[in-house]
Coordinates of C-alpha atoms (C1' of nucleotides) in Angstrom, one line a residue:
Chain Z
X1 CA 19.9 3.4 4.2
X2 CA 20.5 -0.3 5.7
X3 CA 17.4 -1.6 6.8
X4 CA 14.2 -3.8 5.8
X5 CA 10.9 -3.3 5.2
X6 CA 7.9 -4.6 6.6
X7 CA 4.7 -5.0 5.7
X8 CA 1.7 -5.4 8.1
X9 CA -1.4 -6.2 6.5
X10 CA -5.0 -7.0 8.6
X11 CA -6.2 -10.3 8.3
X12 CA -9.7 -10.1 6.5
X13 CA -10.0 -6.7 7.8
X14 CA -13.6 -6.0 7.4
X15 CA -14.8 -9.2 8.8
X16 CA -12.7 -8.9 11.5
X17 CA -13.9 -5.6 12.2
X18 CA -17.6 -6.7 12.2
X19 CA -16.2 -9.7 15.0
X20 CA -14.7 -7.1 17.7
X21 CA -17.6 -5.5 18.3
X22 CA -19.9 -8.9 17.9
X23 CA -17.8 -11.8 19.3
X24 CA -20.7 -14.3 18.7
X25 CA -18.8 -13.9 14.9
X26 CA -15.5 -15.5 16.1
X27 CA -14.6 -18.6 14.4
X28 CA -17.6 -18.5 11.9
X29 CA -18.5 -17.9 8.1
X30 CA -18.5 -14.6 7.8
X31 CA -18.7 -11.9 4.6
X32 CA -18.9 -8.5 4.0
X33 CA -20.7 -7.1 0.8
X34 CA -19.9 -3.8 -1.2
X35 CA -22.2 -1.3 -1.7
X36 CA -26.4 -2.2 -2.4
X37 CA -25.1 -5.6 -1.1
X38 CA -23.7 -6.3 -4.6
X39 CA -20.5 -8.7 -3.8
X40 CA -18.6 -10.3 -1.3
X41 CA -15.6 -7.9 -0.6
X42 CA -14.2 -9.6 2.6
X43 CA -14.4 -13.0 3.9
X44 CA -13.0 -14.7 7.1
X45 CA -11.1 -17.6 7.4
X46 CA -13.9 -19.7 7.9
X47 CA -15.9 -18.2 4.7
X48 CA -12.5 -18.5 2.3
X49 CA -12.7 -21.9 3.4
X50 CA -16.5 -22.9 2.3
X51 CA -14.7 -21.9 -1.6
X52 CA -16.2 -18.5 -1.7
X53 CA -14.2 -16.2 -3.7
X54 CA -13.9 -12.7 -3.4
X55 CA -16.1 -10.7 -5.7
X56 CA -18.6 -13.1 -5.8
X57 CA -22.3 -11.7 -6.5
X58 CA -24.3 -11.9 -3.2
X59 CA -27.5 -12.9 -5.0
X60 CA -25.7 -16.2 -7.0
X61 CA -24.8 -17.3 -3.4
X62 CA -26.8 -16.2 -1.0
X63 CA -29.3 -19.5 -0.6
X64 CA -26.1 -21.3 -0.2
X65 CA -24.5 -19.2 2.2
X66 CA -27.6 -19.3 4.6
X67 CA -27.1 -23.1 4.3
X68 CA -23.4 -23.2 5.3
X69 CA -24.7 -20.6 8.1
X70 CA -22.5 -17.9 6.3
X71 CA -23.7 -14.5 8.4
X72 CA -23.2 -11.4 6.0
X73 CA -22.3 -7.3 7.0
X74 CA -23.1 -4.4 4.7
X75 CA -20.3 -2.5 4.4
X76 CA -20.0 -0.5 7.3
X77 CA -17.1 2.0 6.0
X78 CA -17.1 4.1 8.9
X79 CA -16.4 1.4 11.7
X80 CA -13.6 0.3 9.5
X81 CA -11.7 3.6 8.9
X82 CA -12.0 4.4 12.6
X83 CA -10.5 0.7 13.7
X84 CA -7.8 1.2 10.7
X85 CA -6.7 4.8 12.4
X86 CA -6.4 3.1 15.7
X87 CA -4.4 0.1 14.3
X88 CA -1.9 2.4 12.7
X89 CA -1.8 4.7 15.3
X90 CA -0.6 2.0 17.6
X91 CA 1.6 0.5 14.7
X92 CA 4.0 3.4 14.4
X93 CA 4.9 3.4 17.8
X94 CA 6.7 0.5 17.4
X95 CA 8.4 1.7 13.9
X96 CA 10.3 4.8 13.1
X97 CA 8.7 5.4 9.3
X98 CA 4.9 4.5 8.5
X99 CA 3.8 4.8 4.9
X100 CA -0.2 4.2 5.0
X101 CA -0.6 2.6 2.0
X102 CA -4.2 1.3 2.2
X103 CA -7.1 1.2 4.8
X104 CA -6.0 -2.0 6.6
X105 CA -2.1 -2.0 5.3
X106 CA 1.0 -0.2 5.8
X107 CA 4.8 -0.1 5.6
X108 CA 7.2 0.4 8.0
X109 CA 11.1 0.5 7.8
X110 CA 12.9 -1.0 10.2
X111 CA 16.5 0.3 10.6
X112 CA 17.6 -2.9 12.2
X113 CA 19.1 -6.0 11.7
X114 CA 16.8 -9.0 11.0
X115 CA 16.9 -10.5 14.4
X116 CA 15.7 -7.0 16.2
X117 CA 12.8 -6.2 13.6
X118 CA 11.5 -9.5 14.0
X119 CA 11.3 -9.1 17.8
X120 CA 9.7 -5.6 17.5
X121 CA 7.2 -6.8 14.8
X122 CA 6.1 -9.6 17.1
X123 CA 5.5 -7.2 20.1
X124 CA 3.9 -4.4 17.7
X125 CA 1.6 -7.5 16.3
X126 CA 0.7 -8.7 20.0
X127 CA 0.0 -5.0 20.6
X128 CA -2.4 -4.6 17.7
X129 CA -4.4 -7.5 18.8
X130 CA -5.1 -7.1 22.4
X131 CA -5.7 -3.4 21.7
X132 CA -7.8 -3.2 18.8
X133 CA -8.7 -6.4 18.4
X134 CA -7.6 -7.1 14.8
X135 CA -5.3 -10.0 13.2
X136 CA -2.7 -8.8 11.6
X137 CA 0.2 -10.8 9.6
X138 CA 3.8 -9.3 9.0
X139 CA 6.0 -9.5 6.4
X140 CA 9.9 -8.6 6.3
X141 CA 12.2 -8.1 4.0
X142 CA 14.6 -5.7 1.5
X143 CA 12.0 -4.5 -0.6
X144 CA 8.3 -3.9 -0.4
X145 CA 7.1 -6.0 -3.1
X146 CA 9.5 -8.9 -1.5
X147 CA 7.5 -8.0 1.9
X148 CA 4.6 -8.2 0.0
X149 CA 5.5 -11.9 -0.5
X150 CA 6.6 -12.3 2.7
X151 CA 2.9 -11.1 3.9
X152 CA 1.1 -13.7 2.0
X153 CA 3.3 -16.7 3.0
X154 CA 2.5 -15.9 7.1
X155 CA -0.6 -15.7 6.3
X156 CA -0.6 -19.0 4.2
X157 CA 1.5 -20.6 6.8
X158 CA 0.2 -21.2 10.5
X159 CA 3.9 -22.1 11.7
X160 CA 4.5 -19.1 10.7
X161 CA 2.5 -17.2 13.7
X162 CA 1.6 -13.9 11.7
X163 CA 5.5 -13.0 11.3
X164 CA 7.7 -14.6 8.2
X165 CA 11.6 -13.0 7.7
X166 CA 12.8 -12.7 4.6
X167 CA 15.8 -11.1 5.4
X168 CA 18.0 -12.1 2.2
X169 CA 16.5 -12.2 -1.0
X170 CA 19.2 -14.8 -2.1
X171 CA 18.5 -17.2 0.7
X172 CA 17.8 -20.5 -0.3
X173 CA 14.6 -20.7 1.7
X174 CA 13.2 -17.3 -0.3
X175 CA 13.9 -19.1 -3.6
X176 CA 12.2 -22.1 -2.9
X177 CA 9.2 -20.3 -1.7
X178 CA 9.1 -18.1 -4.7
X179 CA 9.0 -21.3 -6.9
X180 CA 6.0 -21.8 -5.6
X181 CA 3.8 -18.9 -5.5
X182 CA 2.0 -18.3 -8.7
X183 CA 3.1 -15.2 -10.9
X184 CA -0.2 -13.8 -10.6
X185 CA -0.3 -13.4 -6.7
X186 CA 3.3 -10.8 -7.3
X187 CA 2.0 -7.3 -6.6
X188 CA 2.5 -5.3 -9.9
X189 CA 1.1 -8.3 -11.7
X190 CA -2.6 -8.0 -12.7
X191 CA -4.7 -10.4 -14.7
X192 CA -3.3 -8.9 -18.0
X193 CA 0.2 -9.2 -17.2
X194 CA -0.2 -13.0 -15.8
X195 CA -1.9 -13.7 -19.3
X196 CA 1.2 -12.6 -21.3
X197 CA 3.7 -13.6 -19.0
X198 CA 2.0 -17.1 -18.5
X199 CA 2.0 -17.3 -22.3
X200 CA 5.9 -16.2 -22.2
X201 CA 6.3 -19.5 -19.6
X202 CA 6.7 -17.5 -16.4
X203 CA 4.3 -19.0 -14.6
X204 CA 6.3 -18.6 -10.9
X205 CA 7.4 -15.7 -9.0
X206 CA 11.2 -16.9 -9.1
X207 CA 10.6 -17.0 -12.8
X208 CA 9.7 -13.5 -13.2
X209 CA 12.5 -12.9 -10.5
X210 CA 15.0 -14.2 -12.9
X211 CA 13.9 -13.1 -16.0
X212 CA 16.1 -10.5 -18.0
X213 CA 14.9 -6.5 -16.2
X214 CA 15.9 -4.8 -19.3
X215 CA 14.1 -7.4 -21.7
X216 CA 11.2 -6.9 -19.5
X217 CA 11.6 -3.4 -19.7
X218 CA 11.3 -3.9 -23.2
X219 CA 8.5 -6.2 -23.6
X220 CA 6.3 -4.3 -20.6
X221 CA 7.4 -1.1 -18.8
X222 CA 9.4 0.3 -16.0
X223 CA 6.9 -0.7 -13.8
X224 CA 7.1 -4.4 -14.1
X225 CA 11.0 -4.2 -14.1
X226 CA 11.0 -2.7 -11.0
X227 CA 8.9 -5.5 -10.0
X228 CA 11.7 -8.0 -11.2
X229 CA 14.4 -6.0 -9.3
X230 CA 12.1 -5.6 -6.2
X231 CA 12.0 -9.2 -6.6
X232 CA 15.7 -9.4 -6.2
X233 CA 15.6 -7.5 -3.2
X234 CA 16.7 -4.3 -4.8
X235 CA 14.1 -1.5 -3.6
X236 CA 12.8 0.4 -6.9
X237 CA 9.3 1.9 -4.8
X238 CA 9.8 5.2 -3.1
X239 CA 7.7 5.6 0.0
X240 CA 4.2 7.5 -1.3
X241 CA 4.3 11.3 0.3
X242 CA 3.6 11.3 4.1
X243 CA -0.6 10.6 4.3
X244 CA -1.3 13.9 6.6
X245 CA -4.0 15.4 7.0
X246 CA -5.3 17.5 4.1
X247 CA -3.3 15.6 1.7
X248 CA -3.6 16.5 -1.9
X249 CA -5.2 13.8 -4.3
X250 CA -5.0 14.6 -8.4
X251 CA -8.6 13.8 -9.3
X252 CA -12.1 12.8 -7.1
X253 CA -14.4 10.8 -7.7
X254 CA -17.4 10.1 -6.8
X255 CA -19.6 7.5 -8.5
X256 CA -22.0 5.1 -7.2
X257 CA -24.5 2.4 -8.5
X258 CA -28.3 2.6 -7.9
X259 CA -30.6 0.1 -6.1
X260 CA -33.1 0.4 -8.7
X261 CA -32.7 1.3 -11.8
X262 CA -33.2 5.1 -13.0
X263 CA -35.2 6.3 -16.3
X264 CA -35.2 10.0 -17.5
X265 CA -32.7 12.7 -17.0
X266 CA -34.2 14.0 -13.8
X267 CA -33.2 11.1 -11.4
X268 CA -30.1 11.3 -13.0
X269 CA -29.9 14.7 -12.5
X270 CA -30.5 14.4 -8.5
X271 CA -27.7 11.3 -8.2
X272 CA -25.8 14.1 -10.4
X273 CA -26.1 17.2 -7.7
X274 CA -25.4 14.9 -4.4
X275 CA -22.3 13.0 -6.0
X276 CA -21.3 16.5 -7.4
X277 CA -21.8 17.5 -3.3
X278 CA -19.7 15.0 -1.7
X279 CA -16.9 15.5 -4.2
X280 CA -16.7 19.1 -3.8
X281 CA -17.0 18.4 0.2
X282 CA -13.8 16.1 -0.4
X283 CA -12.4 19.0 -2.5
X284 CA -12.7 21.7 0.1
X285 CA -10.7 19.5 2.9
X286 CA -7.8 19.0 0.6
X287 CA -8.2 23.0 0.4
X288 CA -9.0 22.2 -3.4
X289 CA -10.2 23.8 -6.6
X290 CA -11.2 22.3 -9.6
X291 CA -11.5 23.6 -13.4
X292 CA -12.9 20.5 -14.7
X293 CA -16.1 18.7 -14.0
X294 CA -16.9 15.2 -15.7
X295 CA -20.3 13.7 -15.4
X296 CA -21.0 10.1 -16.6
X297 CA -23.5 7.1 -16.4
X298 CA -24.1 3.9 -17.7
X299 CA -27.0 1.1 -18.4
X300 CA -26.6 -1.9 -17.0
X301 CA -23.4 -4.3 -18.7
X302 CA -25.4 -7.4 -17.7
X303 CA -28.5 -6.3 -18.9
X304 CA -28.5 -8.4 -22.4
X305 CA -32.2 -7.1 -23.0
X306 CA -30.6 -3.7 -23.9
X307 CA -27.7 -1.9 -25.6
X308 CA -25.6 -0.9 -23.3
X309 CA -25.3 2.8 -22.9
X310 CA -22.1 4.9 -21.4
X311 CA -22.3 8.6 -21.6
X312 CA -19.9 11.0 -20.5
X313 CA -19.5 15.1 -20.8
X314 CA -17.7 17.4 -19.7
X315 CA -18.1 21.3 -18.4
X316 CA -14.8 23.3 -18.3
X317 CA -15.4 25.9 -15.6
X318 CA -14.4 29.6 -16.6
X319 CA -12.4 29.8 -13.1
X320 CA -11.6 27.0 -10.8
X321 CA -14.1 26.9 -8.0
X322 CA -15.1 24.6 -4.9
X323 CA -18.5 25.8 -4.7
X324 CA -20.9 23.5 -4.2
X325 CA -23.8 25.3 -6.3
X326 CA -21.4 25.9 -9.5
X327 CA -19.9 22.4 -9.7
X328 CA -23.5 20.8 -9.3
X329 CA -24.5 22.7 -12.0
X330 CA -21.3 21.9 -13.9
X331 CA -22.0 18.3 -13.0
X332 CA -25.7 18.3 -14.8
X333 CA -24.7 20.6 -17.9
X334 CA -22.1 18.4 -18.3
X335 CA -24.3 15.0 -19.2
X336 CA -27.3 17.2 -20.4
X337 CA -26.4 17.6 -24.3
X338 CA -25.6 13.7 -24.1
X339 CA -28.0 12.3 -22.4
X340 CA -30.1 9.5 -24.1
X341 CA -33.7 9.0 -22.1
X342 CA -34.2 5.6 -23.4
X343 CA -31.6 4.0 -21.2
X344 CA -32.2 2.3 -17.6
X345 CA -29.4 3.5 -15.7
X346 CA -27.9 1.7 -12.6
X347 CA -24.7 3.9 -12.2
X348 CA -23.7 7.7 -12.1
X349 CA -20.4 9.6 -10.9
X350 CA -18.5 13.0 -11.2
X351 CA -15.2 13.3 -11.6
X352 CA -13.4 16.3 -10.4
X353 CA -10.5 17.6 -12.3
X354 CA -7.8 19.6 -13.2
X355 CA -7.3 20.4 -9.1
X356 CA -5.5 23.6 -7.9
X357 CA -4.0 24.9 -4.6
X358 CA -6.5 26.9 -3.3
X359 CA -4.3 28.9 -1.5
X360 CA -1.5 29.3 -4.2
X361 CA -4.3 30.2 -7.0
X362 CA -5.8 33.1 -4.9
X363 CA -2.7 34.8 -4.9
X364 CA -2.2 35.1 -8.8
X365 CA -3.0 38.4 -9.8
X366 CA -5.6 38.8 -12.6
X367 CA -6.3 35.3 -11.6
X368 CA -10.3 35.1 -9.1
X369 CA -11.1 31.6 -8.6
X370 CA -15.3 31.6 -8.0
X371 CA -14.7 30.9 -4.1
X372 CA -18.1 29.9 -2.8
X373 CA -18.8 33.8 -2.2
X374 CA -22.0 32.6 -0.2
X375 CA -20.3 30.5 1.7
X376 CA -22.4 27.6 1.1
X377 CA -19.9 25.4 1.1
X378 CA -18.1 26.3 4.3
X379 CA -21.6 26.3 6.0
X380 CA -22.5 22.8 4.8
X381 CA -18.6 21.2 6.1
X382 CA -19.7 22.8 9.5
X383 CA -22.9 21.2 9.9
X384 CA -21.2 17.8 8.8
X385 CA -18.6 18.9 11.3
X386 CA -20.8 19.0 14.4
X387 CA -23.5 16.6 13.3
X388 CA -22.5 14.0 11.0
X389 CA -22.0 13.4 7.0
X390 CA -24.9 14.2 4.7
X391 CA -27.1 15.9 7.1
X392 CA -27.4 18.8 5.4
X393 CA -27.2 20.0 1.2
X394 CA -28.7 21.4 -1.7
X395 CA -31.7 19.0 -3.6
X396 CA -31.3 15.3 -3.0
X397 CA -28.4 15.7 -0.9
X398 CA -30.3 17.5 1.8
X399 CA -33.0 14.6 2.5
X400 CA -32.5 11.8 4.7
X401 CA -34.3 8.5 3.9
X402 CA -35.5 6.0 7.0
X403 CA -32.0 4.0 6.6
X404 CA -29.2 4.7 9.2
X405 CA -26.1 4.8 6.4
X406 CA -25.4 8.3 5.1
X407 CA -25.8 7.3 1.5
X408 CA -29.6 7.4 2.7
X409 CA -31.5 10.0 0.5
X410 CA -35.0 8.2 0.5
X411 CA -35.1 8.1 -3.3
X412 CA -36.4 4.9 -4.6
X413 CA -32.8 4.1 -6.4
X414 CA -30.8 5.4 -2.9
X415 CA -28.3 2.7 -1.6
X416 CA -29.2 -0.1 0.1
X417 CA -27.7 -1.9 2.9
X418 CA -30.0 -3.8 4.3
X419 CA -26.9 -5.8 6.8
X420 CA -25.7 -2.9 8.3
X421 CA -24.0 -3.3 12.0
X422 CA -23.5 -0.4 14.7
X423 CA -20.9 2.4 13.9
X424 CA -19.8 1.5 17.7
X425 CA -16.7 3.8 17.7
X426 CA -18.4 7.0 16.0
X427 CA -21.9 7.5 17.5
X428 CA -23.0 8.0 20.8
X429 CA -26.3 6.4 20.6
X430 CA -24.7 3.1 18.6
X431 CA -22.2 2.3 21.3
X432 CA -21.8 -1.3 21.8
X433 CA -23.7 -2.6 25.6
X434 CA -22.0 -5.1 27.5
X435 CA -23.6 -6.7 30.1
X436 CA -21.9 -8.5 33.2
X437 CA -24.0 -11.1 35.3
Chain A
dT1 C1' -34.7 -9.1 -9.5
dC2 C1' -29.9 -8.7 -7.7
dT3 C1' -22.6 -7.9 -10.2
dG4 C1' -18.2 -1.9 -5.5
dG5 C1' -15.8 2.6 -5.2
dG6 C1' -12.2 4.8 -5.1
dG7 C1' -7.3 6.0 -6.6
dT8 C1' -2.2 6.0 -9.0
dC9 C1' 1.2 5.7 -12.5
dC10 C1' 3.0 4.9 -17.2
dT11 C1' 2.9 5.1 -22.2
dA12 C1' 1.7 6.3 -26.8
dG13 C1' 0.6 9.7 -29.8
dG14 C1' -0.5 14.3 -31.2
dA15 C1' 0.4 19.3 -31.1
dC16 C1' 3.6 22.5 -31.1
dC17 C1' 8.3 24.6 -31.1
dC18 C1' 13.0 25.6 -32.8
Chain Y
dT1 C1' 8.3 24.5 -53.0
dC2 C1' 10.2 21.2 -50.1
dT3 C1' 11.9 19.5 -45.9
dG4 C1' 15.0 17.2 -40.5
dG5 C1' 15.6 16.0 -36.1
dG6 C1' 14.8 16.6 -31.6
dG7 C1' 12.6 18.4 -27.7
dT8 C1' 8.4 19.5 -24.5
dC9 C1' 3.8 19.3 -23.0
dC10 C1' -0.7 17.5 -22.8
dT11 C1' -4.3 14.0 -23.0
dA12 C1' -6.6 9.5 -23.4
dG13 C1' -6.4 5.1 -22.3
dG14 C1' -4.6 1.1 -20.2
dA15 C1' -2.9 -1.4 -16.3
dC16 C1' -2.4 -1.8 -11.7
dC17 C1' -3.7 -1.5 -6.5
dC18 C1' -7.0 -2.3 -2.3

DNA sequence: TCTGGGGTCCTAGGACCC
DNA sequence: TCTGGGGTCCTAGGACCC
């Protein structure tokens, strides 16, 4: 149906998280690291302008950071989701259609003319500001990956002020602005693609506009013709399934790297049995069962002292299941057989798979899924319920280290986030003080 | 010393069927 | 013994996203 669609996308939305709660980080170099304060995930304005680049290892720049007085975060995940549900909680009241598409971006269609979503996109961007107290930057036009564009270029542009209209792909405005943003900054287009196509001379966005869809079709897929026709203003991308509660994912993961490295199968066996635990809690919400469990871990790449190592295995379970217990064990028979004990490990993960309905399977007659007959499982969601993540769970997943994150077991190779700021809208006793004088 | 953690979709190719 | 064309389903792997 007539409309456009806009994109509004969080300016550095984990730095700027960090700032509402600590305005002393306003206008200054500021990053946020991934897990074990590995890389820079999120920088502010000021940081993107001292040159540093995202996925930058912490350690190569961490002397020069102090320098420039960059101040760095650990990720502090649970702030962020709880500011990202409050920013698109107020974002849809301004919008009739919200697709959620990532923790500080979404979509909204707009079945207006171009004059009347601009005006509600300014209010809706005013409203996100004083009230949560993040940046965002809008972008409008026919298709999503033309709003994509649209994003970057108010964000690029001050004039701008967070809004750009693209309300006509054809315009001559669009055209020149598309001659000069690089191929690789298109969304669909990842550092493979920009290596052929660059090598193909398309080196622009109006290049790959107005290059032949069914030759690339050809060359590439449907995916990156879509791209081109998106490009044209023709929408090929179907909004994703509404993002409700209990929505249904096709595979989990849940994988993590160590602080320190780990030696013999029995560390790996503990990472093993909590990762197995946190995917199977993830399992239950989406009212889940799974008949595959993968477990896998590697040495580290970078380590040139060593081969490096990647194992993987695999346990079919005889009947789905979401019981903690049998996918734990699943998890660890899984990478037993292939386990090799002369590697130093740094990462391990298990992959759920082959996920069922839990409430279509159990009416298949002949057909008993292993339901967590002890109720383990159910027990273990309630005590995360009332008190918190990872309080509670079987082995390593039961102990709590000194550290305040939940990824806190104790164990020697247990995350570390040594940056960490308060979870201010979760937890009573980390509320932010303010003082008046 | 120290390099993230999730996901999705598409395609090619093999197995199997008529 | 030899042999066609076309379809579906599944899986592994690649590419992308934030």
């Amino acid at each position: 149906m007539p409309g456009l669609t806009v994109l509004a996308d969080a300016n550095s939305f984990f730095a700027s998280c960090e700032t509402v709660f600590d305005p002393t980080l306003a206008g200054k170099p500021v990053v946020v690291l991934s897990n074990n304060d590995g890389c820079v995930v999120a920088r502010s304005a000021k940081a993107k302008a001292l040159g540093i680049a995202n996925g930058t290892p912490w350690f190569k720049i961490r002397e020069r950071a102090r320098q420039d007085g960059v101040i760095a975060r650990s990720s502090n995940y649970e702030l962020y989701a709880s500011l990202s549900a409050r920013m698109m909680s107020v974002m849809r009241t301004y919008m009739p259609r919200q697709e959620i598409y990532s923790i500080d971006e979404c979509f909204l269609h707009a079945p207006w003319n171009a004059a009347r979503t601009a005006q509600a996109s300014i209010r809706m961007r005013e409203a996100v500001l004083t009230g949560v107290g993040i940046p965002v930057s809008v972008g409008i036009a026919p298709s999503k990956t033309l709003a994509k564009v649209a994003n970057h270029w108010a964000k690029d542009h001050p004039q701008e002020h967070g809004v750009t209209v693209w309300p006509r792909a054809d315009d001559v405005l669009i055209t020149e602005a598309l001659a000069t943003i690089p191929v690789e900054r298109v969304w669909g287009v990842g550092r493979r693609l920009t290596r052929t196509l660059q090598s193909m001379g398309i080196l622009t966005a109006l290049q790959l506009r107005d290059t032949d869809p069914v030759a690339i079709r050809r060359r590439f897929s449907v995916v990156l013709e879509s791209t081109v026709l998106e490009l044209r203003g023709l929408p090929c991308i179907p909004d994703q399934p509404a993002a409700a509660d209990g929505e249904r994912t096709t595979q989990i993961l849940c994988s993590r790297m160590f602080s320190t490295p780990i030696e013999g199968f029995e560390g790996i066996g503990q990472a093993l049995g909590l990762y197995a635990q946190r995917a199977c809690h993830r399992l239950r919400r989406q009212h889940g069962l799974c008949s595959q469990v993968h477990a896998f871990c590697s040495t580290s790449p970078f380590d040139t002292d060593h081969h490096y190592l990647s194992l993987h295995g695999v346990s079919m379970l005889p009947d789905p299941s979401d019981d903690p217990i049998t996918i734990g064990r699943a998890a660890y028979d899984a990478m037993r057989p292939h386990f090799d004990r002369h590697g130093r490990y740094i990462r391990a993960g298990v992959m759920l798979c082959g996920l069922v309905d839990a409430d279509v399977f159990h009416t298949l007659d002949g057909l008993e899924a292993v339901r967590d007959d002890h109720h383990l499982g159910a027990v273990l969601d309630e005590v995360a319920r009332r008190f918190g993540p990872a309080r509670a769970g079987v082995g390593y997943a039961g102990i709590r280290g000194s550290g305040r994150h939940s990824g806190d077991t104790g164990a020697p190779w247990s995350m570390r986030r040594d940056m960490l700021s308060a979870r201010c809208t979760t937890r009573w006793d980390e509320m932010a003080v303010v003082h008046a004088s």
